[in-house]
mmCIF file of C-alpha atoms in Angstrom:
data_model
loop_
_atom_site.group_PDB
_atom_site.id
_atom_site.type_symbol
_atom_site.label_atom_id
_atom_site.label_comp_id
_atom_site.label_asym_id
_atom_site.label_seq_id
_atom_site.Cartn_x
_atom_site.Cartn_y
_atom_site.Cartn_z
ATOM 1 C CA MET Z 1 79.356 204.048 213.933
ATOM 2 C CA ALA Z 2 81.315 200.689 214.754
ATOM 3 C CA ILE Z 3 82.720 200.698 211.563
ATOM 4 C CA GLN Z 4 83.014 204.519 211.038
ATOM 5 C CA ALA Z 5 85.366 204.162 214.026
ATOM 6 C CA ILE Z 6 87.292 201.506 212.473
ATOM 7 C CA GLU Z 7 88.258 203.822 209.577
ATOM 8 C CA ARG Z 8 89.250 206.541 212.034
ATOM 9 C CA ALA Z 9 91.546 204.606 214.170
ATOM 10 C CA ALA Z 10 93.257 203.308 211.230
ATOM 11 C CA ALA Z 11 93.423 206.864 209.792
ATOM 12 C CA ILE Z 12 94.844 207.665 213.062
ATOM 13 C CA LEU Z 13 97.624 204.653 212.916
ATOM 14 C CA ARG Z 14 98.760 205.653 209.199
ATOM 15 C CA GLU Z 15 98.912 209.635 210.416
ATOM 16 C CA LEU Z 16 101.397 208.501 212.677
ATOM 17 C CA ARG Z 17 103.265 205.371 210.780
ATOM 18 C CA ASP Z 18 104.084 208.410 208.352
ATOM 19 C CA SER Z 19 105.645 211.107 211.360
ATOM 20 C CA ARG Z 20 107.877 210.946 214.096
ATOM 21 C CA GLY Z 21 105.200 211.823 216.573
ATOM 22 C CA LEU Z 22 101.733 214.300 216.867
ATOM 23 C CA GLY Z 23 100.322 215.715 218.988
ATOM 24 C CA LEU Z 24 96.457 215.555 219.834
ATOM 25 C CA THR Z 25 95.912 219.451 217.510
ATOM 26 C CA GLU Z 26 97.896 218.269 214.435
ATOM 27 C CA LEU Z 27 95.663 214.944 214.336
ATOM 28 C CA TYR Z 28 91.969 216.254 214.381
ATOM 29 C CA GLU Z 29 93.506 218.667 211.967
ATOM 30 C CA ARG Z 30 94.587 216.461 209.723
ATOM 31 C CA LEU Z 31 91.824 214.226 210.122
ATOM 32 C CA GLN Z 32 89.374 216.716 209.985
ATOM 33 C CA LEU Z 33 87.469 215.460 213.264
ATOM 34 C CA ALA Z 34 86.246 216.851 216.606
ATOM 35 C CA LYS Z 35 88.870 216.879 219.266
ATOM 36 C CA GLY Z 36 86.584 214.908 221.703
ATOM 37 C CA THR Z 37 86.531 212.265 218.930
ATOM 38 C CA THR Z 38 90.390 212.168 218.119
ATOM 39 C CA PHE Z 39 91.070 212.075 221.484
ATOM 40 C CA GLY Z 40 88.835 209.579 222.737
ATOM 41 C CA LEU Z 41 89.847 207.187 219.562
ATOM 42 C CA LEU Z 42 93.474 208.067 220.880
ATOM 43 C CA LYS Z 43 92.809 206.617 224.524
ATOM 44 C CA ALA Z 44 91.459 203.628 222.910
ATOM 45 C CA LEU Z 45 94.327 202.308 220.882
ATOM 46 C CA GLN Z 46 96.508 203.619 223.687
ATOM 47 C CA ALA Z 47 94.674 201.498 226.131
ATOM 48 C CA GLU Z 48 95.535 198.534 223.638
ATOM 49 C CA GLY Z 49 99.415 199.344 223.369
ATOM 50 C CA LEU Z 50 98.446 200.240 219.524
ATOM 51 C CA VAL Z 51 99.456 204.128 220.177
ATOM 52 C CA ALA Z 52 101.970 205.904 223.024
ATOM 53 C CA GLN Z 53 102.721 208.909 224.590
ATOM 54 C CA ASP Z 54 105.742 210.571 224.637
ATOM 55 C CA ARG Z 55 105.634 211.906 228.590
ATOM 56 C CA VAL Z 56 107.646 214.978 228.225
ATOM 57 C CA THR Z 57 106.321 216.299 224.497
ATOM 58 C CA GLY Z 58 102.613 214.866 224.598
ATOM 59 C CA ARG Z 59 102.911 213.624 221.474
ATOM 60 C CA TYR Z 60 101.389 210.485 220.273
ATOM 61 C CA GLN Z 61 103.409 207.597 218.149
ATOM 62 C CA LEU Z 62 103.031 204.099 217.108
ATOM 63 C CA GLY Z 63 102.704 201.639 220.373
ATOM 64 C CA PRO Z 64 104.523 198.683 220.878
ATOM 65 C CA GLY Z 65 101.183 196.439 220.205
ATOM 66 C CA LEU Z 66 101.559 196.962 216.785
ATOM 67 C CA LEU Z 67 104.995 195.023 216.628
ATOM 68 C CA LEU Z 68 103.275 191.949 218.522
ATOM 69 C CA LEU Z 69 100.662 192.172 215.785
ATOM 70 C CA GLY Z 70 103.069 192.046 213.081
ATOM 71 C CA ARG Z 71 104.963 189.559 214.768
ATOM 72 C CA SER Z 72 101.909 187.665 214.527
ATOM 73 C CA TYR Z 73 101.407 188.202 210.962
ATOM 74 C CA LEU Z 74 105.246 187.487 210.037
ATOM 75 C CA ASP Z 75 104.491 183.673 211.789
ATOM 76 C CA VAL Z 76 101.888 182.876 209.887
ATOM 77 C CA ALA Z 77 102.951 184.132 206.628
ATOM 78 C CA GLU Z 78 106.023 182.212 207.535
ATOM 79 C CA LEU Z 79 104.447 178.652 208.063
ATOM 80 C CA ARG Z 80 102.158 179.127 204.954
ATOM 81 C CA ALA Z 81 105.328 179.594 203.155
ATOM 82 C CA ALA Z 82 106.497 176.192 204.676
ATOM 83 C CA ALA Z 83 103.014 174.948 204.269
ATOM 84 C CA VAL Z 84 103.005 175.257 200.858
ATOM 85 C CA GLY Z 85 105.679 173.030 199.718
ATOM 86 C CA TRP Z 86 105.732 170.063 202.864
ATOM 87 C CA GLY Z 87 101.719 170.154 202.710
ATOM 88 C CA GLU Z 88 101.744 169.224 198.739
ATOM 89 C CA ARG Z 89 104.765 166.294 199.413
ATOM 90 C CA LEU Z 90 102.212 164.951 202.421
ATOM 91 C CA ALA Z 91 99.567 165.036 200.158
ATOM 92 C CA ALA Z 92 101.201 163.065 197.522
ATOM 93 C CA GLY Z 93 102.761 160.797 199.902
ATOM 94 C CA THR Z 94 99.749 159.775 201.691
ATOM 95 C CA GLY Z 95 97.078 160.317 199.279
ATOM 96 C CA GLU Z 96 94.720 162.310 201.404
ATOM 97 C CA GLU Z 97 93.301 165.783 202.644
ATOM 98 C CA VAL Z 98 96.280 167.711 204.320
ATOM 99 C CA ARG Z 99 95.288 170.321 207.119
ATOM 100 C CA ILE Z 100 97.807 173.096 208.259
ATOM 101 C CA ALA Z 101 96.735 174.977 211.501
ATOM 102 C CA ILE Z 102 97.600 177.572 214.168
ATOM 103 C CA PRO Z 103 96.179 178.462 217.431
ATOM 104 C CA PHE Z 104 93.547 181.287 217.416
ATOM 105 C CA GLU Z 105 91.051 182.225 219.969
ATOM 106 C CA GLY Z 106 90.253 179.196 221.926
ATOM 107 C CA ARG Z 107 90.294 177.423 218.201
ATOM 108 C CA ALA Z 108 92.587 175.595 215.533
ATOM 109 C CA LEU Z 109 92.595 177.508 212.590
ATOM 110 C CA VAL Z 110 93.092 175.801 209.453
ATOM 111 C CA ILE Z 111 95.414 178.271 207.651
ATOM 112 C CA HIS Z 112 96.176 175.570 204.726
ATOM 113 C CA GLN Z 113 94.368 172.972 202.865
ATOM 114 C CA VAL Z 114 95.468 170.396 200.559
ATOM 115 C CA VAL Z 115 92.476 168.772 198.923
ATOM 116 C CA ARG Z 116 92.244 165.097 198.321
ATOM 117 C CA THR Z 117 92.738 164.844 194.745
ATOM 118 C CA ALA Z 118 90.267 161.390 194.566
ATOM 119 C CA ASP Z 119 87.567 163.283 196.372
ATOM 120 C CA PRO Z 120 86.897 166.804 194.399
ATOM 121 C CA LEU Z 121 83.849 167.290 196.182
ATOM 122 C CA GLN Z 122 85.440 168.263 199.573
ATOM 123 C CA ASN Z 123 84.701 171.697 201.645
ATOM 124 C CA LEU Z 124 87.575 174.283 201.303
ATOM 125 C CA GLU Z 125 88.273 174.496 205.209
ATOM 126 C CA VAL Z 126 90.837 177.364 205.306
ATOM 127 C CA GLY Z 127 89.682 180.502 208.073
ATOM 128 C CA VAL Z 128 87.602 177.774 209.648
ATOM 129 C CA GLY Z 129 88.544 177.200 213.369
ATOM 130 C CA LEU Z 130 88.108 173.822 214.870
ATOM 131 C CA PRO Z 131 87.771 172.528 218.374
ATOM 132 C CA LEU Z 132 91.052 172.022 220.117
ATOM 133 C CA HIS Z 133 89.790 168.738 221.923
ATOM 134 C CA ALA Z 134 87.683 166.585 219.514
ATOM 135 C CA THR Z 135 90.497 166.875 216.349
ATOM 136 C CA ALA Z 136 93.922 165.751 215.804
ATOM 137 C CA LEU Z 137 94.833 168.997 214.825
ATOM 138 C CA GLY Z 138 93.788 170.567 218.090
ATOM 139 C CA LYS Z 139 95.088 168.425 220.321
ATOM 140 C CA CYS Z 140 98.966 169.207 219.349
ATOM 141 C CA LEU Z 141 98.263 172.849 220.173
ATOM 142 C CA LEU Z 142 96.227 172.144 222.936
ATOM 143 C CA ALA Z 143 99.706 170.154 224.102
ATOM 144 C CA TYR Z 144 101.895 172.179 223.341
ATOM 145 C CA THR Z 145 100.460 175.427 224.563
ATOM 146 C CA PRO Z 146 100.065 175.228 228.306
ATOM 147 C CA LYS Z 147 97.114 178.121 228.826
ATOM 148 C CA SER Z 148 95.190 176.589 226.655
ATOM 149 C CA THR Z 149 95.471 172.788 228.474
ATOM 150 C CA VAL Z 150 94.422 174.238 231.443
ATOM 151 C CA ALA Z 151 91.413 175.885 229.865
ATOM 152 C CA ALA Z 152 90.431 172.399 228.125
ATOM 153 C CA THR Z 153 91.044 170.568 231.691
ATOM 154 C CA HIS Z 154 88.705 172.510 233.512
ATOM 155 C CA SER Z 155 85.795 173.214 231.401
ATOM 156 C CA HIS Z 156 83.402 171.764 229.366
ATOM 157 C CA LEU Z 157 84.466 169.808 226.301
ATOM 158 C CA GLU Z 158 81.867 169.988 223.820
ATOM 159 C CA GLN Z 159 80.450 166.984 222.158
ATOM 160 C CA PHE Z 160 80.060 166.438 218.965
ATOM 161 C CA THR Z 161 79.385 162.553 218.375
ATOM 162 C CA PRO Z 162 79.520 159.368 220.984
ATOM 163 C CA ALA Z 163 83.443 159.299 220.471
ATOM 164 C CA THR Z 164 84.058 162.874 221.737
ATOM 165 C CA ILE Z 165 86.638 163.308 224.921
ATOM 166 C CA THR Z 166 84.299 165.480 227.011
ATOM 167 C CA ARG Z 167 85.889 163.761 231.059
ATOM 168 C CA PRO Z 168 88.788 166.583 231.642
ATOM 169 C CA GLU Z 169 90.749 163.231 233.365
ATOM 170 C CA ALA Z 170 90.446 161.511 230.304
ATOM 171 C CA MET Z 171 91.586 164.867 227.867
ATOM 172 C CA VAL Z 172 94.691 164.994 230.613
ATOM 173 C CA ARG Z 173 95.868 161.265 229.312
ATOM 174 C CA GLU Z 174 95.065 162.357 225.758
ATOM 175 C CA ILE Z 175 97.048 165.538 226.040
ATOM 176 C CA ARG Z 176 100.528 163.277 227.780
ATOM 177 C CA LYS Z 177 99.908 160.503 224.697
ATOM 178 C CA VAL Z 178 100.253 163.336 222.644
ATOM 179 C CA LEU Z 179 103.294 164.106 224.127
ATOM 180 C CA SER Z 180 104.725 161.020 224.622
ATOM 181 C CA GLN Z 181 104.636 160.399 220.903
ATOM 182 C CA SER Z 182 104.460 163.933 219.288
ATOM 183 C CA TRP Z 183 101.649 163.161 217.697
ATOM 184 C CA ALA Z 184 97.733 162.965 218.174
ATOM 185 C CA ILE Z 185 95.002 161.174 216.472
ATOM 186 C CA GLU Z 186 91.763 162.080 216.049
ATOM 187 C CA ARG Z 187 89.292 158.543 216.180
ATOM 188 C CA GLU Z 188 85.796 159.582 214.907
ATOM 189 C CA GLU Z 189 85.352 162.612 217.574
ATOM 190 C CA PHE Z 190 84.046 165.889 215.697
ATOM 191 C CA GLU Z 191 82.617 163.995 212.671
ATOM 192 C CA VAL Z 192 81.292 160.883 212.204
ATOM 193 C CA GLY Z 193 83.349 158.471 210.169
ATOM 194 C CA ILE Z 194 85.906 161.196 209.853
ATOM 195 C CA ALA Z 195 89.845 160.172 211.508
ATOM 196 C CA ALA Z 196 92.728 162.252 211.227
ATOM 197 C CA VAL Z 197 96.378 162.294 212.641
ATOM 198 C CA GLY Z 198 98.537 165.410 213.330
ATOM 199 C CA ALA Z 199 101.529 166.473 214.629
ATOM 200 C CA PRO Z 200 102.667 169.759 215.761
ATOM 201 C CA VAL Z 201 105.132 172.399 214.015
ATOM 202 C CA PHE Z 202 107.833 174.779 216.259
ATOM 203 C CA HIS Z 203 109.416 178.217 215.241
ATOM 204 C CA ALA Z 204 113.404 178.731 216.253
ATOM 205 C CA SER Z 205 112.277 179.922 218.986
ATOM 206 C CA GLY Z 206 110.749 176.521 220.435
ATOM 207 C CA GLU Z 207 107.782 178.221 220.322
ATOM 208 C CA LEU Z 208 104.906 176.418 218.752
ATOM 209 C CA ALA Z 209 104.228 177.719 215.537
ATOM 210 C CA GLY Z 210 100.955 175.821 214.885
ATOM 211 C CA ALA Z 211 100.269 171.480 213.234
ATOM 212 C CA VAL Z 212 99.576 170.112 210.603
ATOM 213 C CA GLY Z 213 97.900 166.878 209.472
ATOM 214 C CA VAL Z 214 95.883 164.195 207.470
ATOM 215 C CA THR Z 215 92.312 163.753 207.353
ATOM 216 C CA GLY Z 216 89.403 161.343 205.970
ATOM 217 C CA ALA Z 217 87.447 157.890 205.968
ATOM 218 C CA HIS Z 218 88.234 156.460 209.410
ATOM 219 C CA GLU Z 219 88.748 153.288 206.894
ATOM 220 C CA ARG Z 220 91.733 154.883 204.673
ATOM 221 C CA ILE Z 221 93.443 156.407 208.291
ATOM 222 C CA LEU Z 222 92.213 153.880 211.046
ATOM 223 C CA THR Z 223 93.337 150.157 211.396
ATOM 224 C CA PRO Z 224 91.220 147.969 212.522
ATOM 225 C CA ARG Z 225 92.535 148.303 215.841
ATOM 226 C CA ARG Z 226 91.587 152.334 215.646
ATOM 227 C CA GLU Z 227 95.031 153.129 215.401
ATOM 228 C CA PRO Z 228 96.903 154.826 212.690
ATOM 229 C CA ARG Z 229 97.481 152.676 209.878
ATOM 230 C CA ALA Z 230 101.458 151.824 208.951
ATOM 231 C CA GLY Z 231 103.714 154.478 208.833
ATOM 232 C CA LEU Z 232 100.923 157.309 208.773
ATOM 233 C CA ALA Z 233 102.198 158.755 211.978
ATOM 234 C CA MET Z 234 105.975 158.561 211.323
ATOM 235 C CA HIS Z 235 104.589 160.529 207.866
ATOM 236 C CA VAL Z 236 103.004 162.939 209.733
ATOM 237 C CA ALA Z 237 105.791 163.704 212.390
ATOM 238 C CA ALA Z 238 108.546 163.547 209.426
ATOM 239 C CA VAL Z 239 106.978 166.575 207.244
ATOM 240 C CA ALA Z 240 105.827 168.251 211.007
ATOM 241 C CA ARG Z 241 109.773 168.318 211.260
ATOM 242 C CA GLY Z 242 110.564 169.257 207.982
ATOM 243 C CA MET Z 243 108.352 172.510 208.281
ATOM 244 C CA SER Z 244 110.140 173.140 211.320
ATOM 245 C CA ARG Z 245 113.466 172.877 210.257
ATOM 246 C CA GLU Z 246 112.377 175.325 207.490
ATOM 247 C CA LEU Z 247 111.289 177.458 210.531
ATOM 248 C CA GLY Z 248 114.594 177.129 212.051
ATOM 249 C CA ALA Z 249 113.934 174.733 214.387
ATOM 250 C CA THR Z 250 116.964 172.747 215.456
ATOM 251 C CA ARG Z 251 115.244 170.271 217.789
ATOM 252 C CA TRP Z 252 111.934 168.679 217.673
ATOM 253 C CA PRO Z 253 109.657 168.676 219.262
ATOM 254 C CA VAL Z 254 111.395 171.917 220.840
ATOM 255 C CA SER Z 255 109.596 171.992 224.213
ATOM 256 C CA SER Z 256 107.452 169.412 224.876
ATOM 257 C CA THR Z 257 108.830 169.015 228.879
ATOM 258 C CA ALA Z 258 107.940 171.930 229.834
ATOM 259 C CA ASN Z 259 104.529 171.668 229.096
ATOM 260 C CA ARG Z 260 104.047 168.292 230.660
ATOM 261 C CA GLY Z 261 101.982 167.909 234.134
#
């Protein structure tokens, strides 16, 4: 039933897309659905902002919520377009796996990956949601997304390894460090033996677009002092700046001061 409801809702949106507005009768006759079913679907879509009803004529049309969804799609498509060239460049320059992620439902969603050529057995991570508090990419997203920061530092932080940061006050310090240096580090916090370095990417508007980073065996990523190996953080940050410029950003990081605290 749920799949059928989605299919019917999509059919309504397609009908409205191809018209300047339709009444309830026109819609249920075109779709050959029961009047009550059509009305119920319209009200559900209207509640989500995907459909709007003209107060004078009573006719239905596409709603403003679709513009936001379309913008999100374009933002991701734009970021992925920039990711291809810059991701390859970062992988070639560091010899490590590269991942690019965006914030999605409280996770860092990997939208692009360049695998390490010397390790053909790597897992495909595109589409995987990584925890924000335990990964370099996630920490970048946390640092520059205030709502996510508040949620992360005032809730239970899941422990994945002995090195995972789980105390809220420690996570606050970690986020402040990301903001001060404009890059993040992951020290075996999500997976034992794995380390990473990430940096934020921004849109022309100054809003966070996502994060880019390298990940690999901790002995290749980190020095014996558990810091990024020479030049690695700056290399990742330079690629993040290049991606941001390609997206139209004129300053980088664009909005860090607004998210401190």
